[in-house]
JSON list of C-alpha atoms in Angstrom, two decimals:
[
{"chain": "A", "resi": 253, "resn": "UNK", "atom": "CA", "xyz": [6.16, 11.92, -8.03]},
{"chain": "A", "resi": 254, "resn": "UNK", "atom": "CA", "xyz": [7.71, 14.24, -10.61]},
{"chain": "A", "resi": 255, "resn": "UNK", "atom": "CA", "xyz": [5.77, 16.60, -12.84]},
{"chain": "A", "resi": 256, "resn": "UNK", "atom": "CA", "xyz": [7.84, 15.71, -15.88]},
{"chain": "A", "resi": 257, "resn": "UNK", "atom": "CA", "xyz": [8.03, 12.34, -17.58]},
{"chain": "A", "resi": 258, "resn": "UNK", "atom": "CA", "xyz": [11.27, 10.43, -17.16]},
{"chain": "A", "resi": 259, "resn": "UNK", "atom": "CA", "xyz": [13.19, 9.34, -20.23]},
{"chain": "A", "resi": 260, "resn": "UNK", "atom": "CA", "xyz": [15.48, 6.92, -18.42]},
{"chain": "A", "resi": 261, "resn": "UNK", "atom": "CA", "xyz": [15.59, 3.41, -19.83]},
{"chain": "A", "resi": 262, "resn": "UNK", "atom": "CA", "xyz": [14.77, 0.52, -17.54]},
{"chain": "A", "resi": 263, "resn": "UNK", "atom": "CA", "xyz": [17.92, -1.38, -16.65]},
{"chain": "A", "resi": 264, "resn": "UNK", "atom": "CA", "xyz": [18.14, -5.14, -16.58]},
{"chain": "A", "resi": 265, "resn": "UNK", "atom": "CA", "xyz": [17.77, -6.44, -13.04]},
{"chain": "A", "resi": 266, "resn": "UNK", "atom": "CA", "xyz": [20.03, -9.21, -11.73]},
{"chain": "A", "resi": 267, "resn": "UNK", "atom": "CA", "xyz": [18.62, -12.09, -9.63]},
{"chain": "A", "resi": 268, "resn": "UNK", "atom": "CA", "xyz": [20.48, -10.79, -6.58]},
{"chain": "A", "resi": 269, "resn": "UNK", "atom": "CA", "xyz": [19.00, -7.36, -7.08]},
{"chain": "A", "resi": 270, "resn": "UNK", "atom": "CA", "xyz": [15.52, -8.88, -7.37]},
{"chain": "A", "resi": 271, "resn": "UNK", "atom": "CA", "xyz": [15.95, -10.66, -4.04]},
{"chain": "A", "resi": 272, "resn": "UNK", "atom": "CA", "xyz": [17.15, -7.45, -2.40]},
{"chain": "A", "resi": 273, "resn": "UNK", "atom": "CA", "xyz": [14.29, -5.47, -3.94]},
{"chain": "A", "resi": 274, "resn": "UNK", "atom": "CA", "xyz": [11.77, -8.02, -2.67]},
{"chain": "A", "resi": 275, "resn": "UNK", "atom": "CA", "xyz": [13.16, -7.76, 0.86]},
{"chain": "A", "resi": 276, "resn": "UNK", "atom": "CA", "xyz": [13.09, -3.97, 0.66]},
{"chain": "A", "resi": 277, "resn": "UNK", "atom": "CA", "xyz": [9.53, -4.13, -0.61]},
{"chain": "A", "resi": 278, "resn": "UNK", "atom": "CA", "xyz": [8.38, -6.17, 2.38]},
{"chain": "A", "resi": 279, "resn": "UNK", "atom": "CA", "xyz": [10.01, -3.73, 4.79]},
{"chain": "A", "resi": 280, "resn": "UNK", "atom": "CA", "xyz": [8.54, -0.74, 2.97]},
{"chain": "A", "resi": 281, "resn": "UNK", "atom": "CA", "xyz": [5.10, -2.35, 2.90]},
{"chain": "A", "resi": 282, "resn": "UNK", "atom": "CA", "xyz": [5.09, -2.90, 6.65]},
{"chain": "A", "resi": 283, "resn": "UNK", "atom": "CA", "xyz": [6.24, 0.66, 7.25]},
{"chain": "A", "resi": 284, "resn": "UNK", "atom": "CA", "xyz": [3.70, 2.13, 4.85]},
{"chain": "A", "resi": 285, "resn": "UNK", "atom": "CA", "xyz": [0.88, 0.03, 6.31]},
{"chain": "A", "resi": 286, "resn": "UNK", "atom": "CA", "xyz": [1.53, 1.55, 9.71]},
{"chain": "A", "resi": 287, "resn": "UNK", "atom": "CA", "xyz": [1.66, 5.06, 8.27]},
{"chain": "A", "resi": 288, "resn": "UNK", "atom": "CA", "xyz": [-1.61, 4.51, 6.40]},
{"chain": "A", "resi": 289, "resn": "UNK", "atom": "CA", "xyz": [-3.40, 3.14, 9.46]},
{"chain": "A", "resi": 290, "resn": "UNK", "atom": "CA", "xyz": [-2.21, 6.18, 11.41]},
{"chain": "A", "resi": 291, "resn": "UNK", "atom": "CA", "xyz": [-4.42, 8.31, 9.16]},
{"chain": "A", "resi": 292, "resn": "UNK", "atom": "CA", "xyz": [-7.59, 6.46, 10.19]},
{"chain": "A", "resi": 293, "resn": "UNK", "atom": "CA", "xyz": [-8.60, 8.90, 12.98]},
{"chain": "A", "resi": 294, "resn": "UNK", "atom": "CA", "xyz": [-8.28, 11.76, 10.48]},
{"chain": "A", "resi": 295, "resn": "UNK", "atom": "CA", "xyz": [-10.47, 9.98, 7.92]},
{"chain": "A", "resi": 296, "resn": "UNK", "atom": "CA", "xyz": [-13.12, 9.17, 10.51]},
{"chain": "A", "resi": 297, "resn": "UNK", "atom": "CA", "xyz": [-13.15, 12.75, 11.75]},
{"chain": "A", "resi": 298, "resn": "UNK", "atom": "CA", "xyz": [-13.23, 14.50, 8.40]},
{"chain": "A", "resi": 299, "resn": "UNK", "atom": "CA", "xyz": [-14.83, 12.38, 5.66]},
{"chain": "A", "resi": 300, "resn": "UNK", "atom": "CA", "xyz": [-18.49, 11.38, 5.97]},
{"chain": "A", "resi": 301, "resn": "UNK", "atom": "CA", "xyz": [-19.19, 7.74, 5.11]},
{"chain": "A", "resi": 302, "resn": "UNK", "atom": "CA", "xyz": [-20.53, 6.83, 1.69]},
{"chain": "A", "resi": 303, "resn": "UNK", "atom": "CA", "xyz": [-20.52, 8.98, -1.40]},
{"chain": "A", "resi": 304, "resn": "UNK", "atom": "CA", "xyz": [-18.16, 9.17, -4.36]},
{"chain": "A", "resi": 305, "resn": "UNK", "atom": "CA", "xyz": [-14.49, 9.82, -3.69]},
{"chain": "A", "resi": 306, "resn": "UNK", "atom": "CA", "xyz": [-11.13, 9.92, -5.42]},
{"chain": "A", "resi": 307, "resn": "UNK", "atom": "CA", "xyz": [-7.54, 9.28, -4.46]},
{"chain": "A", "resi": 308, "resn": "UNK", "atom": "CA", "xyz": [-5.15, 11.36, -6.54]},
{"chain": "A", "resi": 309, "resn": "UNK", "atom": "CA", "xyz": [-1.59, 10.05, -6.40]},
{"chain": "A", "resi": 310, "resn": "UNK", "atom": "CA", "xyz": [-2.02, 6.35, -5.68]},
{"chain": "A", "resi": 311, "resn": "UNK", "atom": "CA", "xyz": [1.62, 5.18, -5.92]},
{"chain": "A", "resi": 312, "resn": "UNK", "atom": "CA", "xyz": [1.58, 1.49, -4.89]},
{"chain": "A", "resi": 313, "resn": "UNK", "atom": "CA", "xyz": [-2.00, 1.61, -3.63]},
{"chain": "A", "resi": 314, "resn": "UNK", "atom": "CA", "xyz": [-1.23, 0.97, 0.02]},
{"chain": "A", "resi": 315, "resn": "UNK", "atom": "CA", "xyz": [-3.50, 3.73, 1.29]},
{"chain": "A", "resi": 316, "resn": "UNK", "atom": "CA", "xyz": [-6.31, 2.85, -1.12]},
{"chain": "A", "resi": 317, "resn": "UNK", "atom": "CA", "xyz": [-7.74, -0.10, 0.88]},
{"chain": "A", "resi": 318, "resn": "UNK", "atom": "CA", "xyz": [-7.76, 2.06, 4.01]},
{"chain": "A", "resi": 319, "resn": "UNK", "atom": "CA", "xyz": [-9.60, 4.82, 2.18]},
{"chain": "A", "resi": 320, "resn": "UNK", "atom": "CA", "xyz": [-12.17, 2.41, 0.81]},
{"chain": "A", "resi": 321, "resn": "UNK", "atom": "CA", "xyz": [-12.68, 0.68, 4.15]},
{"chain": "A", "resi": 322, "resn": "UNK", "atom": "CA", "xyz": [-12.91, 3.78, 6.32]},
{"chain": "A", "resi": 323, "resn": "UNK", "atom": "CA", "xyz": [-14.97, 6.00, 4.02]},
{"chain": "A", "resi": 324, "resn": "UNK", "atom": "CA", "xyz": [-17.27, 3.17, 2.87]},
{"chain": "A", "resi": 325, "resn": "UNK", "atom": "CA", "xyz": [-17.32, 4.96, -0.48]},
{"chain": "A", "resi": 326, "resn": "UNK", "atom": "CA", "xyz": [-20.02, 3.98, -2.93]},
{"chain": "A", "resi": 327, "resn": "UNK", "atom": "CA", "xyz": [-17.40, 4.50, -5.63]},
{"chain": "A", "resi": 328, "resn": "UNK", "atom": "CA", "xyz": [-13.68, 5.25, -5.37]},
{"chain": "A", "resi": 329, "resn": "UNK", "atom": "CA", "xyz": [-11.67, 6.59, -8.32]},
{"chain": "A", "resi": 330, "resn": "UNK", "atom": "CA", "xyz": [-7.93, 5.87, -8.23]},
{"chain": "A", "resi": 331, "resn": "UNK", "atom": "CA", "xyz": [-5.99, 8.36, -10.36]},
{"chain": "A", "resi": 332, "resn": "UNK", "atom": "CA", "xyz": [-2.25, 8.16, -11.09]},
{"chain": "A", "resi": 333, "resn": "UNK", "atom": "CA", "xyz": [0.00, 8.34, -14.18]},
{"chain": "A", "resi": 334, "resn": "UNK", "atom": "CA", "xyz": [1.99, 5.22, -13.20]},
{"chain": "A", "resi": 335, "resn": "UNK", "atom": "CA", "xyz": [3.95, 4.04, -16.28]},
{"chain": "A", "resi": 336, "resn": "UNK", "atom": "CA", "xyz": [2.96, 7.12, -18.30]},
{"chain": "A", "resi": 337, "resn": "UNK", "atom": "CA", "xyz": [5.11, 9.19, -15.96]},
{"chain": "A", "resi": 338, "resn": "UNK", "atom": "CA", "xyz": [8.12, 6.91, -15.68]},
{"chain": "A", "resi": 339, "resn": "UNK", "atom": "CA", "xyz": [8.98, 3.19, -15.91]},
{"chain": "A", "resi": 340, "resn": "UNK", "atom": "CA", "xyz": [10.37, 3.29, -12.37]},
{"chain": "A", "resi": 341, "resn": "UNK", "atom": "CA", "xyz": [10.03, 5.58, -9.35]},
{"chain": "A", "resi": 342, "resn": "UNK", "atom": "CA", "xyz": [13.67, 6.48, -8.80]},
{"chain": "A", "resi": 343, "resn": "UNK", "atom": "CA", "xyz": [12.90, 7.59, -5.25]},
{"chain": "A", "resi": 344, "resn": "UNK", "atom": "CA", "xyz": [10.90, 4.47, -4.32]},
{"chain": "A", "resi": 345, "resn": "UNK", "atom": "CA", "xyz": [11.98, 1.57, -2.14]},
{"chain": "A", "resi": 346, "resn": "UNK", "atom": "CA", "xyz": [11.71, -2.09, -3.00]},
{"chain": "A", "resi": 347, "resn": "UNK", "atom": "CA", "xyz": [10.05, -2.78, -6.34]},
{"chain": "A", "resi": 348, "resn": "UNK", "atom": "CA", "xyz": [10.18, 0.53, -8.20]},
{"chain": "A", "resi": 349, "resn": "UNK", "atom": "CA", "xyz": [8.32, -0.62, -11.30]},
{"chain": "A", "resi": 350, "resn": "UNK", "atom": "CA", "xyz": [5.25, 1.48, -12.02]},
{"chain": "A", "resi": 351, "resn": "UNK", "atom": "CA", "xyz": [3.80, -1.31, -14.15]},
{"chain": "A", "resi": 352, "resn": "UNK", "atom": "CA", "xyz": [4.14, -3.78, -11.29]},
{"chain": "A", "resi": 353, "resn": "UNK", "atom": "CA", "xyz": [2.50, -1.31, -8.93]},
{"chain": "A", "resi": 354, "resn": "UNK", "atom": "CA", "xyz": [-0.49, -0.93, -11.23]},
{"chain": "A", "resi": 355, "resn": "UNK", "atom": "CA", "xyz": [-0.68, -4.68, -11.78]},
{"chain": "A", "resi": 356, "resn": "UNK", "atom": "CA", "xyz": [-0.86, -5.31, -8.03]},
{"chain": "A", "resi": 357, "resn": "UNK", "atom": "CA", "xyz": [-3.55, -2.69, -7.59]},
{"chain": "A", "resi": 358, "resn": "UNK", "atom": "CA", "xyz": [-5.64, -4.27, -10.34]},
{"chain": "A", "resi": 359, "resn": "UNK", "atom": "CA", "xyz": [-5.26, -7.65, -8.64]},
{"chain": "A", "resi": 360, "resn": "UNK", "atom": "CA", "xyz": [-5.98, -6.36, -5.15]},
{"chain": "A", "resi": 361, "resn": "UNK", "atom": "CA", "xyz": [-9.16, -4.59, -6.21]},
{"chain": "A", "resi": 362, "resn": "UNK", "atom": "CA", "xyz": [-10.32, -7.02, -8.87]},
{"chain": "A", "resi": 363, "resn": "UNK", "atom": "CA", "xyz": [-13.74, -7.74, -7.25]},
{"chain": "A", "resi": 364, "resn": "UNK", "atom": "CA", "xyz": [-14.39, -4.04, -6.61]},
{"chain": "A", "resi": 365, "resn": "UNK", "atom": "CA", "xyz": [-13.26, -3.08, -10.12]},
{"chain": "A", "resi": 366, "resn": "UNK", "atom": "CA", "xyz": [-15.49, -5.71, -11.70]},
{"chain": "A", "resi": 367, "resn": "UNK", "atom": "CA", "xyz": [-18.40, -4.46, -9.58]},
{"chain": "A", "resi": 368, "resn": "UNK", "atom": "CA", "xyz": [-17.73, -0.84, -10.55]},
{"chain": "A", "resi": 369, "resn": "UNK", "atom": "CA", "xyz": [-17.03, 0.26, -6.99]},
{"chain": "A", "resi": 370, "resn": "UNK", "atom": "CA", "xyz": [-13.36, 1.02, -7.75]},
{"chain": "A", "resi": 371, "resn": "UNK", "atom": "CA", "xyz": [-12.42, 2.73, -11.02]},
{"chain": "A", "resi": 372, "resn": "UNK", "atom": "CA", "xyz": [-8.77, 3.01, -12.06]},
{"chain": "A", "resi": 373, "resn": "UNK", "atom": "CA", "xyz": [-7.63, 5.93, -14.23]},
{"chain": "A", "resi": 374, "resn": "UNK", "atom": "CA", "xyz": [-4.12, 5.96, -15.73]},
{"chain": "A", "resi": 375, "resn": "UNK", "atom": "CA", "xyz": [-3.06, 9.47, -16.72]},
{"chain": "A", "resi": 376, "resn": "UNK", "atom": "CA", "xyz": [-2.13, 12.96, -15.62]},
{"chain": "A", "resi": 377, "resn": "UNK", "atom": "CA", "xyz": [-4.63, 13.74, -12.88]},
{"chain": "A", "resi": 378, "resn": "UNK", "atom": "CA", "xyz": [-5.38, 17.20, -14.26]},
{"chain": "A", "resi": 379, "resn": "UNK", "atom": "CA", "xyz": [-6.38, 15.72, -17.60]},
{"chain": "A", "resi": 380, "resn": "UNK", "atom": "CA", "xyz": [-8.34, 12.89, -15.98]},
{"chain": "A", "resi": 381, "resn": "UNK", "atom": "CA", "xyz": [-10.20, 15.22, -13.62]},
{"chain": "A", "resi": 382, "resn": "UNK", "atom": "CA", "xyz": [-11.13, 17.57, -16.44]},
{"chain": "A", "resi": 383, "resn": "UNK", "atom": "CA", "xyz": [-13.18, 14.77, -18.03]},
{"chain": "A", "resi": 384, "resn": "UNK", "atom": "CA", "xyz": [-15.48, 14.36, -15.03]},
{"chain": "A", "resi": 385, "resn": "UNK", "atom": "CA", "xyz": [-18.75, 16.31, -14.89]},
{"chain": "A", "resi": 386, "resn": "UNK", "atom": "CA", "xyz": [-18.79, 19.15, -12.40]},
{"chain": "A", "resi": 387, "resn": "UNK", "atom": "CA", "xyz": [-19.91, 18.28, -8.85]},
{"chain": "A", "resi": 388, "resn": "UNK", "atom": "CA", "xyz": [-19.01, 14.59, -9.23]},
{"chain": "A", "resi": 389, "resn": "UNK", "atom": "CA", "xyz": [-17.12, 13.97, -5.99]},
{"chain": "A", "resi": 390, "resn": "UNK", "atom": "CA", "xyz": [-18.22, 14.19, -2.39]},
{"chain": "A", "resi": 391, "resn": "UNK", "atom": "CA", "xyz": [-14.56, 14.19, -1.38]},
{"chain": "A", "resi": 392, "resn": "UNK", "atom": "CA", "xyz": [-11.07, 13.88, -2.83]},
{"chain": "A", "resi": 393, "resn": "UNK", "atom": "CA", "xyz": [-7.80, 12.85, -1.18]},
{"chain": "A", "resi": 394, "resn": "UNK", "atom": "CA", "xyz": [-4.84, 14.59, -2.82]},
{"chain": "A", "resi": 395, "resn": "UNK", "atom": "CA", "xyz": [-1.33, 13.11, -2.54]},
{"chain": "A", "resi": 396, "resn": "UNK", "atom": "CA", "xyz": [0.43, 13.71, -5.84]},
{"chain": "A", "resi": 397, "resn": "UNK", "atom": "CA", "xyz": [3.52, 15.77, -6.70]},
{"chain": "A", "resi": 398, "resn": "UNK", "atom": "CA", "xyz": [3.36, 18.19, -3.72]},
{"chain": "A", "resi": 399, "resn": "UNK", "atom": "CA", "xyz": [4.74, 20.89, -6.03]},
{"chain": "A", "resi": 400, "resn": "UNK", "atom": "CA", "xyz": [3.13, 24.31, -5.71]},
{"chain": "A", "resi": 401, "resn": "UNK", "atom": "CA", "xyz": [2.14, 24.91, -9.34]},
{"chain": "A", "resi": 402, "resn": "UNK", "atom": "CA", "xyz": [0.88, 21.37, -9.84]},
{"chain": "A", "resi": 403, "resn": "UNK", "atom": "CA", "xyz": [-1.14, 21.51, -6.61]},
{"chain": "A", "resi": 404, "resn": "UNK", "atom": "CA", "xyz": [-2.53, 24.93, -7.50]},
{"chain": "A", "resi": 405, "resn": "UNK", "atom": "CA", "xyz": [-3.72, 23.60, -10.86]},
{"chain": "A", "resi": 406, "resn": "UNK", "atom": "CA", "xyz": [-5.26, 20.53, -9.22]},
{"chain": "A", "resi": 407, "resn": "UNK", "atom": "CA", "xyz": [-7.18, 22.65, -6.74]},
{"chain": "A", "resi": 408, "resn": "UNK", "atom": "CA", "xyz": [-8.37, 24.95, -9.52]},
{"chain": "A", "resi": 409, "resn": "UNK", "atom": "CA", "xyz": [-9.95, 21.93, -11.23]},
{"chain": "A", "resi": 410, "resn": "UNK", "atom": "CA", "xyz": [-11.23, 20.29, -8.06]},
{"chain": "A", "resi": 411, "resn": "UNK", "atom": "CA", "xyz": [-13.15, 23.38, -7.02]},
{"chain": "A", "resi": 412, "resn": "UNK", "atom": "CA", "xyz": [-15.51, 22.50, -9.87]},
{"chain": "A", "resi": 413, "resn": "UNK", "atom": "CA", "xyz": [-15.39, 18.70, -9.69]},
{"chain": "A", "resi": 414, "resn": "UNK", "atom": "CA", "xyz": [-16.16, 18.41, -5.95]},
{"chain": "A", "resi": 415, "resn": "UNK", "atom": "CA", "xyz": [-19.75, 19.04, -4.89]},
{"chain": "A", "resi": 416, "resn": "UNK", "atom": "CA", "xyz": [-20.62, 22.29, -3.07]},
{"chain": "A", "resi": 417, "resn": "UNK", "atom": "CA", "xyz": [-19.99, 21.72, 0.61]},
{"chain": "A", "resi": 418, "resn": "UNK", "atom": "CA", "xyz": [-17.73, 18.75, -0.21]},
{"chain": "A", "resi": 419, "resn": "UNK", "atom": "CA", "xyz": [-14.18, 18.11, 0.94]},
{"chain": "A", "resi": 420, "resn": "UNK", "atom": "CA", "xyz": [-10.68, 18.21, -0.47]},
{"chain": "A", "resi": 421, "resn": "UNK", "atom": "CA", "xyz": [-8.20, 16.51, 1.86]},
{"chain": "A", "resi": 422, "resn": "UNK", "atom": "CA", "xyz": [-4.61, 15.46, 1.51]},
{"chain": "A", "resi": 423, "resn": "UNK", "atom": "CA", "xyz": [-1.15, 14.69, 2.79]},
{"chain": "A", "resi": 424, "resn": "UNK", "atom": "CA", "xyz": [2.07, 16.64, 3.40]},
{"chain": "A", "resi": 425, "resn": "UNK", "atom": "CA", "xyz": [1.00, 19.73, 5.32]},
{"chain": "A", "resi": 426, "resn": "UNK", "atom": "CA", "xyz": [4.39, 21.43, 5.56]},
{"chain": "A", "resi": 427, "resn": "UNK", "atom": "CA", "xyz": [4.27, 25.05, 6.80]},
{"chain": "A", "resi": 428, "resn": "UNK", "atom": "CA", "xyz": [8.07, 25.48, 6.72]},
{"chain": "A", "resi": 429, "resn": "UNK", "atom": "CA", "xyz": [8.95, 27.39, 3.52]},
{"chain": "A", "resi": 430, "resn": "UNK", "atom": "CA", "xyz": [12.25, 25.53, 3.14]},
{"chain": "A", "resi": 431, "resn": "UNK", "atom": "CA", "xyz": [10.59, 22.13, 2.99]},
{"chain": "A", "resi": 432, "resn": "UNK", "atom": "CA", "xyz": [10.47, 20.67, -0.57]},
{"chain": "A", "resi": 433, "resn": "UNK", "atom": "CA", "xyz": [6.75, 19.87, -0.15]},
{"chain": "A", "resi": 434, "resn": "UNK", "atom": "CA", "xyz": [5.81, 23.32, 1.14]},
{"chain": "A", "resi": 435, "resn": "UNK", "atom": "CA", "xyz": [3.95, 23.89, -2.13]},
{"chain": "A", "resi": 436, "resn": "UNK", "atom": "CA", "xyz": [0.90, 22.05, -0.80]},
{"chain": "A", "resi": 437, "resn": "UNK", "atom": "CA", "xyz": [0.64, 24.38, 2.19]},
{"chain": "A", "resi": 438, "resn": "UNK", "atom": "CA", "xyz": [1.06, 27.43, -0.01]},
{"chain": "A", "resi": 439, "resn": "UNK", "atom": "CA", "xyz": [-1.54, 26.39, -2.59]},
{"chain": "A", "resi": 440, "resn": "UNK", "atom": "CA", "xyz": [-4.10, 25.42, 0.05]},
{"chain": "A", "resi": 441, "resn": "UNK", "atom": "CA", "xyz": [-3.59, 28.66, 1.97]},
{"chain": "A", "resi": 442, "resn": "UNK", "atom": "CA", "xyz": [-4.25, 30.63, -1.19]},
{"chain": "A", "resi": 443, "resn": "UNK", "atom": "CA", "xyz": [-7.44, 28.66, -1.75]},
{"chain": "A", "resi": 444, "resn": "UNK", "atom": "CA", "xyz": [-8.87, 29.14, 1.73]},
{"chain": "A", "resi": 445, "resn": "UNK", "atom": "CA", "xyz": [-8.18, 32.87, 1.57]},
{"chain": "A", "resi": 446, "resn": "UNK", "atom": "CA", "xyz": [-11.15, 33.07, -0.80]},
{"chain": "A", "resi": 447, "resn": "UNK", "atom": "CA", "xyz": [-14.63, 33.71, 0.63]},
{"chain": "A", "resi": 448, "resn": "UNK", "atom": "CA", "xyz": [-16.55, 30.61, 1.65]},
{"chain": "A", "resi": 449, "resn": "UNK", "atom": "CA", "xyz": [-13.61, 28.19, 1.75]},
{"chain": "A", "resi": 450, "resn": "UNK", "atom": "CA", "xyz": [-12.85, 26.69, 5.16]},
{"chain": "A", "resi": 451, "resn": "UNK", "atom": "CA", "xyz": [-9.70, 24.98, 6.42]},
{"chain": "A", "resi": 452, "resn": "UNK", "atom": "CA", "xyz": [-11.27, 22.41, 8.74]},
{"chain": "A", "resi": 453, "resn": "UNK", "atom": "CA", "xyz": [-8.16, 20.38, 9.58]},
{"chain": "A", "resi": 454, "resn": "UNK", "atom": "CA", "xyz": [-4.40, 20.99, 9.45]},
{"chain": "A", "resi": 455, "resn": "UNK", "atom": "CA", "xyz": [-1.93, 18.96, 11.49]},
{"chain": "A", "resi": 456, "resn": "UNK", "atom": "CA", "xyz": [1.85, 19.31, 11.26]},
{"chain": "A", "resi": 457, "resn": "UNK", "atom": "CA", "xyz": [2.33, 16.03, 13.15]},
{"chain": "A", "resi": 458, "resn": "UNK", "atom": "CA", "xyz": [0.20, 13.74, 10.98]},
{"chain": "A", "resi": 459, "resn": "UNK", "atom": "CA", "xyz": [0.70, 16.01, 7.92]},
{"chain": "A", "resi": 460, "resn": "UNK", "atom": "CA", "xyz": [-3.01, 15.71, 7.10]},
{"chain": "A", "resi": 461, "resn": "UNK", "atom": "CA", "xyz": [-5.18, 18.61, 5.98]},
{"chain": "A", "resi": 462, "resn": "UNK", "atom": "CA", "xyz": [-8.72, 19.19, 4.73]},
{"chain": "A", "resi": 463, "resn": "UNK", "atom": "CA", "xyz": [-10.74, 22.06, 3.31]},
{"chain": "A", "resi": 464, "resn": "UNK", "atom": "CA", "xyz": [-14.47, 22.39, 2.85]},
{"chain": "A", "resi": 465, "resn": "UNK", "atom": "CA", "xyz": [-15.87, 23.92, -0.31]},
{"chain": "A", "resi": 466, "resn": "UNK", "atom": "CA", "xyz": [-18.44, 26.70, -0.11]},
{"chain": "A", "resi": 467, "resn": "UNK", "atom": "CA", "xyz": [-21.93, 25.27, 0.30]},
{"chain": "A", "resi": 468, "resn": "UNK", "atom": "CA", "xyz": [-24.78, 25.47, -2.21]},
{"chain": "A", "resi": 469, "resn": "UNK", "atom": "CA", "xyz": [-26.03, 28.96, -2.98]}
]
C-alpha cells in the first residue's frame, strides 16, 4: 500500500490478460491462505477471544476470515482505502482491481455485515480511526503501508482508540534497517520505550508483533 493516491488511469484489459490474471489470482489465493493460516498460533497466543477488534490494511480480505474465526470477535471493523487510494494495486498479483477486492469482501461477509458483526470502512485509516470514540477497541491488527511516518501516526491515534490494557498487533516485524518495511519496527520500538507500554511478542520468522497498552489507572 502506498501513502499517496495513484493518478494512473485503468487500462483496458484484454481477454487473454483476464485469463492470465484469473490464474495468477488462484495461485496467489492459495499462497496467501497458507500464510494467513500460519498466523493462527500467534492469534491464539496473543488476542483474547471476543471483544471488538479492527483490521487495518485489509487488501483482498484473505486474512479477515481467519481473524474473525480465531478471535471470535463480537464485532470486527475492516478499514482500508481500497479504490480511494488507487484503482489498481500495481504491486499485486492476479486481479489488481481495488473495486473487485472490495466487492468480494462485501460478498464474503454479507451475513456478518447485515448482522452488524463485520463493519467495512472505506477511507484513510487515520481519518477513519479518528471518528471512533476513545477506548473502542479491545485489539487492533495493523498491516497497512509499513512506512515509518504513517505507522507512527497510526499508533499515535490507536493509543487512544484501544482500551487501556488492550492490544495492538501487526505484521512485518523487520529489525534490519535496510529493509523497506523497517518503519514498523522503528515506530513500535519508539512506542514501547514509553512507560507502561509492553512489547509482548516479536518474531522475525513469522513477522508478527504485539504490544500491550498501559492498563487502567
